[in-house]
């Protein structure tokens, strides 16, 4: 859910998501697999496991833990995003970016927050903060928090038994520690474009932005990884690994002493995977519709300071999403936009307002030009992002200047386990070229239901001056130059109110509200939502586009 600043009202780090008819499937070591899954585990979305126990995370409610001991509900932990396990020890990352539980290492360091990832080795815990800094603390005898030296701009981490891995923003990987057998965990020198890593006892695995895998280390049964592509998530433990592909299939290889790589036939559509030392797991559910948002854009006025054009978006699912983002000013001149922003600056922020990347003048390269052509962008950066809320800020690089700017977000990846689910933009809505224009593209061969909201008066509930708001927004949906739908006042429609709750959108004012709302099932194609003021009024307003299940 996004507010008037394009930011999330829920977690600033992670997105809650669910899978229709989800189930947990286990295979491998009998002492784990044959233990009954708790009957009260409903709608699981993620799982973690080790030699002795399993922890499952439901979409809502408390986490469940079971294994060689009786099943149990983990007390007071109803807000868990991720679990890292090793040797029957649990470390849990909460949606608010803090550590909620650290079993066998009971003393969680004070002041550790703004976390986006965790890893668990045999004798220590790793934690990654949203600013790219890494921290570690050890066993109960020495729970001292230590920042990892010489590591910055880290975006992903993994821990094996005695070694650990970190992915930097430039796509390179750093390793430290030793393999279980005493070997060196250093990755290949030419390893780059990495978006995720996993670690076992004596091996490591990297997922590249192109969906391919790189392995180093040693274990039995290593496959020819060059034949595997379209991977969206990986998991490793002990002496085996798993890969989740974009079509929902699961691949496994390595040691098979307990059947841990015997993926069940007709497993179903998997959305999440986990590897324990002697067993494996997958969350399966209904395969999603192949309809998806692949291009989101917002055109409006932009300047510096309070006139910054802020566009929020949400990536939901598992894995990472390869994105192309552009902040365009001078490039609009060829489209007869005279008052364009002469020197735009583009900044990308996480939901907690930590800066991810910035660019003021792109340097032409063949890679970017090829990517523009691949996604259908007109000629003029790309990055792989984890799931969660983000905002793209376009402002004037030169203080005091302003003009019309265009923000574009392209899904540069193949369809997979992540998707763009929400776009929002708050800005000053003007007249003529200054109206707010939000474009989007639906790909696939099935319809997609969208909720589109043009909000002005209700923003007063967030502390904005009512006199500065667009008093009577109008919302028009267009396709191929034709108007598809139009709304002036939403009038408190009950079906629309139910849809607000379903997607986590904040409530609008009563039936007297002048805000405008549309909810429609749309065929694949390109669409434009145009927000303007009645009688050519101007003012601050927010446009939101949500996908509905």
Coordinates of C-alpha atoms in Angstrom, one line a residue:
X1 CA 0.0 0.0 0.0
X2 CA 1.4 3.4 -1.0
X3 CA 0.8 6.8 0.6
X4 CA 0.8 10.3 -0.8
X5 CA 4.6 10.2 -1.1
X6 CA 4.6 7.0 -3.1
X7 CA 5.8 5.0 0.0
X8 CA 4.5 1.9 1.6
X9 CA 2.3 1.9 4.7
X10 CA 3.4 -1.7 5.5
X11 CA 7.0 -2.8 5.5
X12 CA 9.4 -0.4 4.0
X13 CA 11.6 -3.4 3.0
X14 CA 9.4 -6.3 1.9
X15 CA 6.0 -7.0 0.2
X16 CA 3.5 -9.4 1.7
X17 CA 2.3 -11.8 -1.0
X18 CA 0.3 -15.0 -1.2
X19 CA -0.2 -17.9 -3.5
X20 CA -3.6 -19.4 -4.3
X21 CA -4.0 -22.9 -2.9
X22 CA -0.5 -23.1 -1.7
X23 CA 0.9 -26.3 -0.2
X24 CA 4.2 -27.5 1.3
X25 CA 5.9 -30.5 -0.2
X26 CA 8.9 -32.2 1.4
X27 CA 11.3 -34.9 0.1
X28 CA 14.5 -36.6 1.4
X29 CA 15.3 -37.8 4.9
X30 CA 12.5 -39.9 6.3
X31 CA 12.7 -38.5 9.9
X32 CA 11.8 -35.1 8.5
X33 CA 9.6 -36.0 5.5
X34 CA 7.4 -38.5 7.3
X35 CA 6.6 -36.1 10.2
X36 CA 3.1 -34.8 9.6
X37 CA 2.9 -31.2 8.5
X38 CA 0.9 -29.2 11.1
X39 CA -2.8 -29.2 10.3
X40 CA -3.0 -25.5 11.1
X41 CA -0.4 -24.5 8.6
X42 CA -2.5 -22.4 6.2
X43 CA -1.4 -20.7 3.0
X44 CA 2.4 -21.3 3.3
X45 CA 4.6 -18.9 1.3
X46 CA 8.1 -19.8 2.4
X47 CA 10.0 -22.6 4.1
X48 CA 13.4 -23.2 5.7
X49 CA 15.0 -26.4 6.9
X50 CA 18.1 -28.1 8.3
X51 CA 19.0 -31.6 9.4
X52 CA 16.6 -31.6 12.3
X53 CA 13.7 -29.3 11.7
X54 CA 11.5 -27.4 9.3
X55 CA 10.1 -23.8 9.7
X56 CA 7.2 -22.7 7.5
X57 CA 5.9 -19.2 7.1
X58 CA 2.2 -18.6 6.3
X59 CA 0.9 -15.6 4.4
X60 CA -0.8 -14.6 7.7
X61 CA -0.4 -15.7 11.3
X62 CA 2.4 -17.3 13.3
X63 CA 5.2 -19.3 11.9
X64 CA 5.3 -23.1 12.5
X65 CA 8.2 -25.3 13.5
X66 CA 8.5 -29.1 13.5
X67 CA 10.9 -31.9 13.0
X68 CA 12.4 -34.4 15.4
X69 CA 10.6 -32.6 18.2
X70 CA 6.8 -32.1 18.3
X71 CA 5.3 -29.3 16.1
X72 CA 5.1 -25.9 17.8
X73 CA 3.9 -22.4 17.1
X74 CA 6.8 -20.0 17.4
X75 CA 5.6 -17.5 20.1
X76 CA 4.9 -13.9 19.2
X77 CA 6.3 -14.3 15.7
X78 CA 3.4 -13.4 13.4
X79 CA 5.4 -11.0 11.2
X80 CA 8.3 -13.2 9.9
X81 CA 9.6 -12.5 6.4
X82 CA 12.5 -14.9 6.2
X83 CA 14.1 -17.7 8.3
X84 CA 17.8 -18.7 8.1
X85 CA 18.6 -22.2 9.6
X86 CA 21.7 -24.2 10.4
X87 CA 22.2 -27.2 12.7
X88 CA 18.7 -26.8 14.4
X89 CA 19.3 -23.1 15.0
X90 CA 16.8 -20.5 13.7
X91 CA 17.3 -16.8 13.0
X92 CA 14.2 -14.9 11.9
X93 CA 14.0 -11.6 9.9
X94 CA 10.8 -9.7 10.5
X95 CA 8.9 -7.5 8.1
X96 CA 10.0 -4.4 10.0
X97 CA 13.7 -5.1 9.3
X98 CA 14.6 -6.4 12.7
X99 CA 15.6 -9.8 14.1
X100 CA 12.7 -11.4 15.9
X101 CA 14.3 -14.6 17.1
X102 CA 17.8 -16.1 17.2
X103 CA 17.7 -19.6 18.5
X104 CA 21.0 -20.8 20.2
X105 CA 22.3 -17.3 19.9
X106 CA 19.9 -15.7 22.3
X107 CA 21.4 -12.3 22.6
X108 CA 20.5 -10.3 19.5
X109 CA 22.7 -7.2 19.3
X110 CA 20.9 -4.0 20.4
X111 CA 20.2 -1.4 17.7
X112 CA 20.3 -3.8 14.7
X113 CA 17.6 -2.6 12.3
X114 CA 16.9 -1.7 8.7
X115 CA 17.8 -5.2 7.7
X116 CA 16.9 -6.7 4.3
X117 CA 18.6 -10.1 4.4
X118 CA 20.1 -12.6 6.8
X119 CA 22.3 -15.8 6.6
X120 CA 23.2 -18.4 9.2
X121 CA 26.5 -20.3 9.4
X122 CA 27.3 -22.9 12.0
X123 CA 28.6 -20.5 14.6
X124 CA 27.5 -17.0 13.5
X125 CA 24.8 -14.9 11.9
X126 CA 25.1 -12.5 9.0
X127 CA 22.8 -9.5 8.6
X128 CA 22.6 -7.2 5.6
X129 CA 21.3 -3.6 6.1
X130 CA 19.4 -1.6 3.5
X131 CA 22.4 0.7 3.0
X132 CA 24.6 -2.2 1.8
X133 CA 26.6 -2.7 5.0
X134 CA 27.0 -6.2 6.6
X135 CA 27.1 -7.2 10.2
X136 CA 27.8 -10.5 12.0
X137 CA 27.6 -11.8 15.5
X138 CA 28.6 -15.2 17.0
X139 CA 27.8 -18.0 19.4
X140 CA 26.4 -17.5 22.9
X141 CA 29.9 -17.0 24.3
X142 CA 30.7 -14.1 22.1
X143 CA 27.5 -12.4 20.8
X144 CA 29.4 -9.2 19.9
X145 CA 28.1 -7.3 16.8
X146 CA 30.8 -6.6 14.2
X147 CA 30.6 -4.8 10.9
X148 CA 32.2 -6.9 8.2
X149 CA 35.3 -5.0 7.1
X150 CA 36.0 -4.0 3.5
X151 CA 32.5 -4.8 2.4
X152 CA 30.1 -2.2 1.1
X153 CA 27.3 -1.9 -1.5
X154 CA 26.2 -5.5 -0.7
X155 CA 22.8 -6.5 -2.1
X156 CA 22.6 -10.2 -1.2
X157 CA 24.2 -12.7 1.2
X158 CA 24.4 -16.4 1.9
X159 CA 26.1 -18.6 4.5
X160 CA 27.2 -22.2 4.3
X161 CA 28.6 -24.3 7.1
X162 CA 31.9 -22.5 7.5
X163 CA 31.9 -20.0 4.7
X164 CA 29.9 -17.1 3.5
X165 CA 29.2 -15.1 0.3
X166 CA 28.2 -11.5 -0.5
X167 CA 27.0 -10.1 -3.8
X168 CA 27.9 -6.5 -4.4
X169 CA 25.8 -4.0 -6.4
X170 CA 28.2 -4.3 -9.3
X171 CA 27.3 -8.0 -9.6
X172 CA 30.6 -9.4 -8.2
X173 CA 30.9 -11.9 -5.4
X174 CA 33.1 -11.9 -2.3
X175 CA 33.7 -15.0 -0.2
X176 CA 35.3 -15.7 3.2
X177 CA 35.8 -18.5 5.6
X178 CA 36.7 -22.1 4.6
X179 CA 34.8 -24.9 3.0
X180 CA 33.7 -27.8 5.4
X181 CA 36.6 -29.9 4.0
X182 CA 39.0 -27.0 4.5
X183 CA 39.1 -25.8 0.9
X184 CA 39.1 -22.2 -0.4
X185 CA 35.6 -20.7 -1.2
X186 CA 36.9 -18.0 -3.5
X187 CA 34.7 -17.6 -6.5
X188 CA 35.9 -17.7 -10.2
X189 CA 37.7 -14.5 -11.2
X190 CA 35.4 -13.8 -14.1
X191 CA 32.2 -14.2 -12.1
X192 CA 29.9 -11.1 -12.7
X193 CA 26.3 -10.1 -13.2
X194 CA 25.3 -12.1 -10.1
X195 CA 22.0 -11.3 -8.4
X196 CA 21.8 -14.1 -5.8
X197 CA 24.0 -16.7 -4.2
X198 CA 23.6 -19.9 -2.0
X199 CA 26.1 -21.9 -0.1
X200 CA 26.4 -25.6 1.0
X201 CA 29.1 -27.3 3.0
X202 CA 31.7 -27.6 0.3
X203 CA 30.2 -25.7 -2.6
X204 CA 28.7 -22.4 -3.7
X205 CA 26.2 -21.4 -6.3
X206 CA 25.5 -18.1 -8.1
X207 CA 22.5 -16.9 -10.1
X208 CA 23.3 -14.5 -12.8
X209 CA 20.9 -11.8 -14.1
X210 CA 20.5 -13.8 -17.3
X211 CA 18.9 -16.7 -15.4
X212 CA 22.0 -18.9 -15.6
X213 CA 24.0 -20.6 -12.9
X214 CA 27.7 -20.7 -11.9
X215 CA 29.0 -23.4 -9.5
X216 CA 32.3 -23.7 -7.7
X217 CA 33.5 -26.1 -5.0
X218 CA 33.1 -29.9 -5.0
X219 CA 30.3 -32.5 -4.5
X220 CA 29.1 -35.5 -6.3
X221 CA 26.6 -35.4 -9.1
X222 CA 27.4 -32.0 -10.5
X223 CA 25.3 -31.5 -13.6
X224 CA 26.2 -29.5 -16.7
X225 CA 24.9 -26.2 -15.5
X226 CA 25.3 -24.5 -18.9
X227 CA 22.2 -26.3 -20.0
X228 CA 20.1 -24.7 -17.2
X229 CA 18.5 -21.3 -17.9
X230 CA 15.5 -19.2 -16.8
X231 CA 16.3 -19.7 -13.1
X232 CA 14.7 -17.3 -10.7
X233 CA 15.7 -18.7 -7.3
X234 CA 18.4 -21.0 -5.8
X235 CA 19.0 -22.9 -2.6
X236 CA 21.9 -25.0 -1.3
X237 CA 22.7 -27.0 1.8
X238 CA 25.0 -29.8 2.7
X239 CA 26.1 -31.4 -0.6
X240 CA 23.1 -30.6 -2.8
X241 CA 21.4 -27.7 -4.5
X242 CA 18.0 -26.7 -6.0
X243 CA 17.0 -24.3 -8.7
X244 CA 13.5 -22.8 -9.3
X245 CA 12.8 -22.0 -13.0
X246 CA 10.4 -19.3 -14.3
X247 CA 7.9 -22.0 -15.4
X248 CA 7.6 -23.2 -11.8
X249 CA 9.7 -26.4 -12.2
X250 CA 12.4 -27.4 -9.7
X251 CA 15.7 -28.9 -10.6
X252 CA 18.0 -30.7 -8.0
X253 CA 21.5 -32.2 -8.1
X254 CA 24.3 -33.3 -5.8
X255 CA 24.4 -35.8 -3.0
X256 CA 21.4 -38.1 -2.8
X257 CA 22.1 -40.2 0.3
X258 CA 18.6 -39.6 1.6
X259 CA 16.7 -38.9 -1.6
X260 CA 17.1 -35.1 -1.2
X261 CA 17.4 -34.6 -5.0
X262 CA 14.5 -36.9 -5.9
X263 CA 12.1 -34.1 -6.9
X264 CA 8.6 -35.6 -6.8
X265 CA 7.0 -36.3 -10.2
X266 CA 4.2 -33.9 -11.1
X267 CA 5.3 -31.7 -8.3
X268 CA 3.2 -28.8 -9.5
X269 CA 3.9 -25.1 -9.9
X270 CA 6.6 -24.1 -7.3
X271 CA 6.9 -20.6 -6.0
X272 CA 9.5 -21.1 -3.3
X273 CA 12.3 -23.7 -2.5
X274 CA 14.5 -24.6 0.4
X275 CA 17.4 -27.1 0.9
X276 CA 18.3 -28.8 4.2
X277 CA 21.4 -31.0 4.7
X278 CA 19.4 -34.2 3.9
X279 CA 16.1 -33.0 2.6
X280 CA 14.4 -30.5 0.3
X281 CA 11.2 -28.5 0.2
X282 CA 9.0 -26.5 -2.2
X283 CA 5.9 -24.4 -1.8
X284 CA 3.5 -25.1 -4.7
X285 CA 0.3 -23.4 -5.7
X286 CA -1.8 -22.4 -8.7
X287 CA 0.1 -21.3 -11.7
X288 CA -0.4 -17.5 -12.1
X289 CA -2.0 -16.0 -15.1
X290 CA 0.5 -15.1 -17.8
X291 CA -0.9 -11.6 -17.9
X292 CA 1.6 -9.1 -16.4
X293 CA 2.6 -5.5 -16.3
X294 CA 5.8 -5.0 -18.3
X295 CA 6.0 -1.2 -18.8
X296 CA 5.0 1.5 -16.4
X297 CA 5.5 5.2 -17.2
X298 CA 4.5 8.6 -15.7
X299 CA 4.7 11.9 -17.4
X300 CA 4.2 15.1 -15.4
X301 CA 5.9 18.3 -14.2
X302 CA 9.2 18.0 -12.3
X303 CA 11.6 20.4 -10.7
X304 CA 13.8 20.3 -7.6
X305 CA 12.8 20.1 -3.9
X306 CA 9.1 19.7 -3.4
X307 CA 8.6 19.6 -7.2
X308 CA 10.5 16.3 -7.5
X309 CA 8.4 13.8 -9.4
X310 CA 8.1 10.7 -7.2
X311 CA 7.0 7.4 -8.8
X312 CA 6.5 4.4 -6.5
X313 CA 6.4 0.8 -7.6
X314 CA 6.2 -2.6 -6.0
X315 CA 7.9 -5.9 -7.0
X316 CA 6.2 -8.9 -5.5
X317 CA 7.2 -12.6 -5.5
X318 CA 10.5 -14.5 -5.0
X319 CA 13.9 -13.8 -6.5
X320 CA 15.0 -10.6 -8.2
X321 CA 13.6 -8.6 -11.1
X322 CA 15.8 -7.2 -13.9
X323 CA 14.6 -3.6 -14.5
X324 CA 15.3 -0.7 -16.9
X325 CA 14.5 2.7 -15.4
X326 CA 14.7 6.0 -17.3
X327 CA 14.2 9.6 -16.4
X328 CA 13.6 11.6 -19.6
X329 CA 13.5 15.3 -20.3
X330 CA 15.3 16.4 -23.5
X331 CA 14.2 13.1 -25.2
X332 CA 10.6 14.5 -25.2
X333 CA 11.4 17.3 -27.6
X334 CA 11.0 15.0 -30.6
X335 CA 7.5 14.2 -29.3
X336 CA 6.5 17.9 -29.5
X337 CA 6.8 18.5 -25.8
X338 CA 8.2 22.1 -25.7
X339 CA 8.5 22.7 -21.9
X340 CA 10.6 19.6 -21.1
X341 CA 12.9 19.3 -18.1
X342 CA 16.3 20.2 -19.6
X343 CA 18.6 18.2 -17.3
X344 CA 16.8 15.5 -15.3
X345 CA 18.4 13.5 -12.5
X346 CA 17.1 10.0 -11.7
X347 CA 17.3 8.5 -8.2
X348 CA 16.1 5.1 -7.0
X349 CA 15.2 4.5 -3.4
X350 CA 14.0 1.5 -1.3
X351 CA 10.8 1.8 0.7
X352 CA 12.9 2.9 3.7
X353 CA 14.2 5.8 1.7
X354 CA 17.8 4.4 1.4
X355 CA 19.4 5.4 -1.9
X356 CA 20.0 2.5 -4.3
X357 CA 21.3 4.2 -7.3
X358 CA 21.4 7.6 -9.1
X359 CA 22.2 8.9 -12.6
X360 CA 22.1 12.4 -14.1
X361 CA 23.4 11.9 -17.6
X362 CA 23.6 8.5 -19.1
X363 CA 26.6 7.4 -21.0
X364 CA 25.7 5.8 -24.3
X365 CA 26.7 2.2 -24.5
X366 CA 25.9 -0.7 -26.9
X367 CA 24.5 -2.7 -24.0
X368 CA 22.0 -0.1 -23.0
X369 CA 21.0 0.6 -26.6
X370 CA 20.4 -3.1 -27.1
X371 CA 18.3 -3.2 -24.0
X372 CA 16.2 -0.2 -25.1
X373 CA 15.5 -2.1 -28.3
X374 CA 14.7 -5.3 -26.5
X375 CA 12.0 -3.8 -24.3
X376 CA 10.7 -1.5 -27.0
X377 CA 11.9 1.8 -25.5
X378 CA 12.5 4.7 -27.8
X379 CA 16.2 5.5 -28.4
X380 CA 18.1 7.6 -25.7
X381 CA 19.9 2.2 -16.6
X382 CA 19.2 -1.4 -16.1
X383 CA 19.5 -3.1 -12.7
X384 CA 18.3 -6.2 -10.9
X385 CA 16.2 -5.5 -7.9
X386 CA 14.9 -7.7 -5.0
X387 CA 11.2 -7.8 -4.2
X388 CA 9.8 -4.9 -2.2
X389 CA 8.7 -1.3 -2.5
X390 CA 10.8 1.2 -4.4
X391 CA 10.5 4.8 -5.6
X392 CA 12.0 6.5 -8.6
X393 CA 12.7 10.2 -8.1
X394 CA 13.1 12.5 -11.1
X395 CA 14.3 16.0 -10.2
X396 CA 16.1 18.9 -11.8
X397 CA 19.9 18.5 -11.7
X398 CA 20.2 22.3 -11.8
X399 CA 18.3 23.9 -8.9
X400 CA 15.6 26.3 -9.8
X401 CA 14.8 24.7 -13.2
X402 CA 11.7 22.7 -14.0
X403 CA 9.7 21.2 -16.8
X404 CA 7.9 18.2 -18.1
X405 CA 9.6 14.8 -17.4
X406 CA 8.9 11.2 -18.1
X407 CA 9.7 8.3 -15.8
X408 CA 9.8 4.8 -17.4
X409 CA 10.0 1.4 -15.7
X410 CA 10.5 -1.6 -17.9
X411 CA 10.4 -5.2 -16.9
X412 CA 13.6 -6.4 -18.7
X413 CA 13.2 -10.0 -17.5
X414 CA 11.4 -13.0 -18.9
X415 CA 8.1 -13.9 -17.1
X416 CA 8.9 -15.6 -13.8
X417 CA 8.4 -15.7 -10.0
X418 CA 8.4 -11.9 -9.7
X419 CA 6.0 -9.3 -11.0
X420 CA 5.3 -5.6 -11.0
X421 CA 2.1 -5.2 -8.9
X422 CA 1.7 -1.5 -8.1
X423 CA 2.6 1.9 -9.6
X424 CA 2.0 5.2 -7.9
X425 CA 3.0 8.8 -8.6
X426 CA 2.4 12.0 -6.6
X427 CA 2.9 15.3 -8.4
X428 CA 1.5 18.7 -9.3
X429 CA -1.3 18.2 -11.9
X430 CA -1.5 21.0 -14.4
X431 CA -3.2 21.6 -17.7
X432 CA -2.2 20.9 -21.3
X433 CA 1.1 19.1 -21.3
X434 CA 1.1 19.3 -17.5
X435 CA -1.7 16.8 -16.9
X436 CA -0.5 13.6 -15.2
X437 CA -0.2 10.8 -17.7
X438 CA 0.5 7.2 -16.5
X439 CA 1.1 4.5 -19.2
X440 CA 1.3 0.8 -18.8
X441 CA 1.5 -2.3 -20.9
X442 CA -0.2 -5.7 -20.2
X443 CA 1.5 -8.7 -21.8
X444 CA 0.3 -12.3 -22.1
X445 CA -2.8 -13.9 -23.6
X446 CA -5.3 -13.5 -20.7
X447 CA -7.0 -10.4 -19.3
X448 CA -5.7 -8.6 -16.2
X449 CA -7.9 -6.8 -13.7
X450 CA -6.6 -3.4 -12.6
X451 CA -7.7 -0.9 -10.0
X452 CA -6.8 2.7 -10.9
X453 CA -7.3 5.6 -8.5
X454 CA -6.9 9.3 -9.1
X455 CA -6.7 10.9 -5.6
X456 CA -6.9 14.5 -4.7
X457 CA -9.1 15.5 -1.7
X458 CA -8.4 12.4 0.3
X459 CA -4.7 13.3 0.5
X460 CA -5.7 15.8 3.2
X461 CA -5.8 12.8 5.5
X462 CA -2.0 12.6 5.2
X463 CA -1.4 16.1 6.4
X464 CA -1.2 17.8 3.0
X465 CA -2.7 21.3 2.8
X466 CA -6.2 20.9 1.4
X467 CA -5.8 24.2 -0.5
X468 CA -2.9 22.7 -2.5
X469 CA -4.7 19.6 -3.6
X470 CA -6.5 18.9 -6.8
X471 CA -10.0 19.4 -5.7
X472 CA -11.9 17.4 -8.3
X473 CA -9.7 14.8 -10.2
X474 CA -10.9 13.3 -13.4
X475 CA -9.6 9.9 -14.6
X476 CA -9.7 8.8 -18.3
X477 CA -8.4 5.5 -19.5
X478 CA -7.3 5.4 -23.2
X479 CA -6.0 2.7 -25.6
X480 CA -4.9 3.3 -29.2
X481 CA -6.1 6.9 -29.0
X482 CA -9.6 5.9 -27.9
X483 CA -11.2 6.5 -24.5
X484 CA -11.9 3.1 -22.9
X485 CA -13.4 4.4 -19.6
X486 CA -13.9 7.5 -17.6
X487 CA -14.7 8.4 -14.0
X488 CA -15.2 11.7 -12.2
X489 CA -16.4 10.8 -8.6
X490 CA -16.2 7.3 -7.2
X491 CA -19.2 7.8 -4.9
X492 CA -18.3 5.2 -2.3
X493 CA -19.0 2.2 -4.4
X494 CA -19.0 -1.0 -2.2
X495 CA -17.2 -3.2 -4.8
X496 CA -14.5 -0.6 -5.1
X497 CA -14.1 -0.4 -1.3
X498 CA -13.7 -4.2 -1.2
X499 CA -11.0 -4.0 -3.9
X500 CA -9.1 -1.3 -1.9
X501 CA -8.9 -3.7 1.1
X502 CA -7.9 -6.6 -1.2
X503 CA -4.8 -4.8 -2.5
X504 CA -4.0 -3.0 0.7
X505 CA -4.8 0.5 -0.6
X506 CA -5.7 3.2 1.9
X507 CA -9.4 4.1 2.3
X508 CA -10.8 7.1 0.5
X509 CA -13.2 9.6 2.0
X510 CA -17.0 9.0 2.1
X511 CA -19.4 9.0 -0.7
X512 CA -19.0 12.8 -1.0
X513 CA -15.4 12.3 -2.1
X514 CA -14.4 13.8 -5.4
X515 CA -11.6 11.2 -5.9
X516 CA -11.9 9.1 -9.1
X517 CA -11.6 5.4 -9.4
X518 CA -11.8 2.7 -12.2
X519 CA -11.7 -1.1 -11.8
X520 CA -11.6 -3.0 -15.1
X521 CA -10.5 -6.3 -16.6
X522 CA -8.3 -5.3 -19.6
X523 CA -7.1 -7.4 -22.5
X524 CA -3.3 -7.4 -23.2
X525 CA -2.2 -4.2 -24.8
X526 CA -1.0 -0.6 -24.2
X527 CA -3.0 1.8 -22.1
X528 CA -2.8 5.3 -20.8
X529 CA -4.4 6.7 -17.7
X530 CA -4.8 10.5 -17.9
X531 CA -5.5 12.5 -14.7
X532 CA -6.7 16.1 -14.9
X533 CA -8.7 18.6 -13.0
X534 CA -12.3 19.5 -13.6
X535 CA -12.7 22.9 -15.2
X536 CA -8.9 23.0 -15.8
X537 CA -8.2 23.1 -12.0
X538 CA -4.6 22.4 -10.9
X539 CA -3.2 20.9 -7.7
X540 CA -1.2 18.1 -6.0
X541 CA -2.7 14.6 -6.7
X542 CA -1.8 10.9 -6.5
X543 CA -2.4 8.3 -9.2
X544 CA -2.2 4.6 -8.3
X545 CA -2.4 1.4 -10.4
X546 CA -2.8 -1.9 -8.7
X547 CA -3.1 -5.5 -10.2
X548 CA -5.9 -7.6 -8.7
X549 CA -5.7 -11.4 -8.4

